[in-house]
Amino acid sequence: MRLFSTKNTTSFVSLQEAVFKGLPDDNGLFMPEAIPQLPDSFIQNLKDYSFQEIGFEICKQLFNGAIPEADLRAIIENSINFPAPVVRLNDGTYILELFHGPSLAFKDFGARFMAQLMSYFNRGNERELVILVATSGDTGGAVAAGFYKTPGIKVVILYPSGKVSHLQEKQLTTLGENVSAIEVDGTFDDCQALVKQAFLDKDLTSQIRLSSANSINIARLIPQSFYYFEAYKQLPADGKPVVFCVPSGNFGNLTAGIFAKKMGLPIHQFIAATNANDVVPAYLGTGEYTPRPSVPTLSNAMDVGNPSNFARMLNLYGSTWNNMKEDIKGYAFNDLQTEEAMRQVFQKYGYVIDPHGAVGILALEQYQSKKPGTTRGVVLETAHPSKFLPDVERVLGQKIEVPERLAILASKEKHSVKMGTGFSPFKSWLMDNF
Ligand SMILES: *Cc1c(COP(=O)(O)O)cnc(C)c1O
């Protein structure tokens, strides 16, 4: 398997290089040279394959020998080790629950798979690998859990003190073992600046093997294509075309869905659902791409003003607006509409949906209202509602259930290393600890 940069489609790197580098030198994004069509027999007999077997078949074709089959099986068994069930609301509306992993959001799939791939490519290396991650709260928990106890790899998470939710902080600071949390007295940008400076510091990089776990790493996208197949497999075979509705921020999930369609999964339509940060729906409507600063919303994991995966989407559609707008319909909704949808879903179906999934429900309803009863719609439920407990309980006017793995966090003790925004204390800490 080879990968190119969206900014230079004629030079290639190996999967190993793409996974360790994260970003190409030219600041584009890595893309697989080819996305293979999977055999018809596989697509037609999906029901005979477990979720893990689906992941294995996809990787076998995509990686094309880059990882021996036995190792690949182990990587998938260690990362895709929780389910992605489909729940029926009505004959046209299904929810794909992607929150059954340790951090209760879909990002667990990508983070765990990336951790396993890095650990595999790092095997036999005597020197440990130190992964630096700056987080604004959202992805840090998934990455920390993904790398937890991975042999040969240490993880250092930097987060802005007082600027992540209590729960997010617990997810970052209570694991211990190979995961350290640095609590920076500053902003997310300060955390990012420290990480960047570390990579540029020759002293440091000559003594410690550093790597990053960037959210745009191709290793995070690949496993996200698995669950489109897994969802399709679970739908009742009534023959109606299948549409996937994807609540989106950086558009990684939707991009992975396009991968699945290219591999041969019969997806009739994608629906890009956003909150007020609607640059992509606006682009689909007008052909004009106008990035702008993000605005805060209730569905805050989708508050993105310049989605990083847009370059990948363009590449997949040959940089042609016409092709993209045929395949993807875009809709945007405000917070009032989102809250109303959360209440509606609860009243009609007794189902508690989180604010991100609620944006998806709204978009699917709008899409289906044009031709009622003609499609099977699957909404990706990207996080468990208890991750947004105060908002969900306020909107629904009642207490909701908190899963055990979240509830026990409250009783765990926080361990963090407090630091300012200056580089030298951070550097000394790294030198002393690794
Ligand atoms: C990250 C995230 C999103 C956005 O996903 P993208 O792949 O960046 O579009 C949506 N919902 C939740 C809960 C998230 O954590």
Coordinates of N, CA, C and O and ligand atoms in Angstrom, one line a residue, residues 105-107 138 224 247-253 301-302 354 356 382-383 388, ligand 1:
A105 N -17.4 7.7 22.7 CA -17.6 8.4 21.4 C -17.0 7.6 20.3 O -16.1 6.7 20.5
F106 N -17.4 7.9 19.0 CA -16.8 7.1 17.9 C -15.3 7.2 17.8 O -14.7 6.3 17.1
K107 N -14.7 8.2 18.3 CA -13.3 8.4 18.2 C -12.5 7.3 18.8 O -11.3 7.1 18.5
D138 N -11.8 17.0 23.7 CA -12.7 16.0 23.0 C -11.9 14.8 22.6 O -12.4 13.7 22.9
Q224 N -12.9 3.7 10.6 CA -14.3 4.3 10.6 C -15.1 3.9 9.4 O -16.3 4.0 9.4
P247 N -23.6 13.3 11.4 CA -23.3 14.6 12.1 C -21.8 14.9 12.0 O -21.0 14.1 12.4
S248 N -21.5 16.1 11.5 CA -20.1 16.3 11.1 C -19.5 17.6 11.6 O -20.2 18.6 11.8
G249 N -18.2 17.5 11.9 CA -17.4 18.7 12.3 C -16.1 18.8 11.4 O -16.1 19.6 10.5
N250 N -15.2 17.9 11.6 CA -14.0 17.9 10.7 C -14.2 16.9 9.5 O -13.3 16.8 8.7
F251 N -15.3 16.3 9.5 CA -15.7 15.4 8.3 C -14.9 14.2 8.1 O -14.8 13.6 7.0
G252 N -14.3 13.7 9.2 CA -13.6 12.4 9.2 C -14.6 11.2 9.0 O -14.4 10.4 8.1
N253 N -15.6 11.2 9.7 CA -16.6 10.2 9.6 C -17.2 10.1 8.2 O -17.4 9.0 7.7
A301 N -18.7 19.3 19.7 CA -17.6 18.5 19.0 C -17.7 18.8 17.5 O -16.8 18.3 16.7
M302 N -18.7 19.5 17.0 CA -18.8 19.8 15.6 C -18.7 21.3 15.3 O -19.0 21.8 14.3
D354 N -28.1 12.2 21.9 CA -27.2 13.4 22.3 C -27.4 14.5 21.3 O -28.0 14.3 20.3
H356 N -25.4 15.9 19.2 CA -24.8 15.6 17.8 C -25.7 14.7 17.0 O -26.0 15.0 15.9
T382 N -22.9 9.7 17.4 CA -21.4 9.8 17.5 C -20.9 9.7 19.0 O -19.8 9.5 19.2
A383 N -21.8 10.0 19.9 CA -21.4 9.9 21.3 C -22.6 9.5 22.2 O -23.8 9.7 21.8
F388 N -22.8 14.5 27.7 CA -23.3 15.8 27.7 C -24.4 16.0 28.7 O -25.5 16.6 28.4
Ligands
LIG1 C1 -15.6 14.4 16.7 C2 -17.0 14.4 16.9 C3 -17.9 14.7 15.8 C4 -17.4 15.2 14.5 O1 -16.8 14.1 13.7 P1 -16.0 14.4 12.4 O2 -15.5 13.1 12.0 O3 -14.9 15.4 12.8 O4 -16.9 15.1 11.4 C5 -19.3 14.5 16.0 N1 -19.8 14.2 17.2 C6 -19.0 13.9 18.2 C7 -19.6 13.5 19.5 C8 -17.6 14.0 18.1 O5 -16.8 13.7 19.2

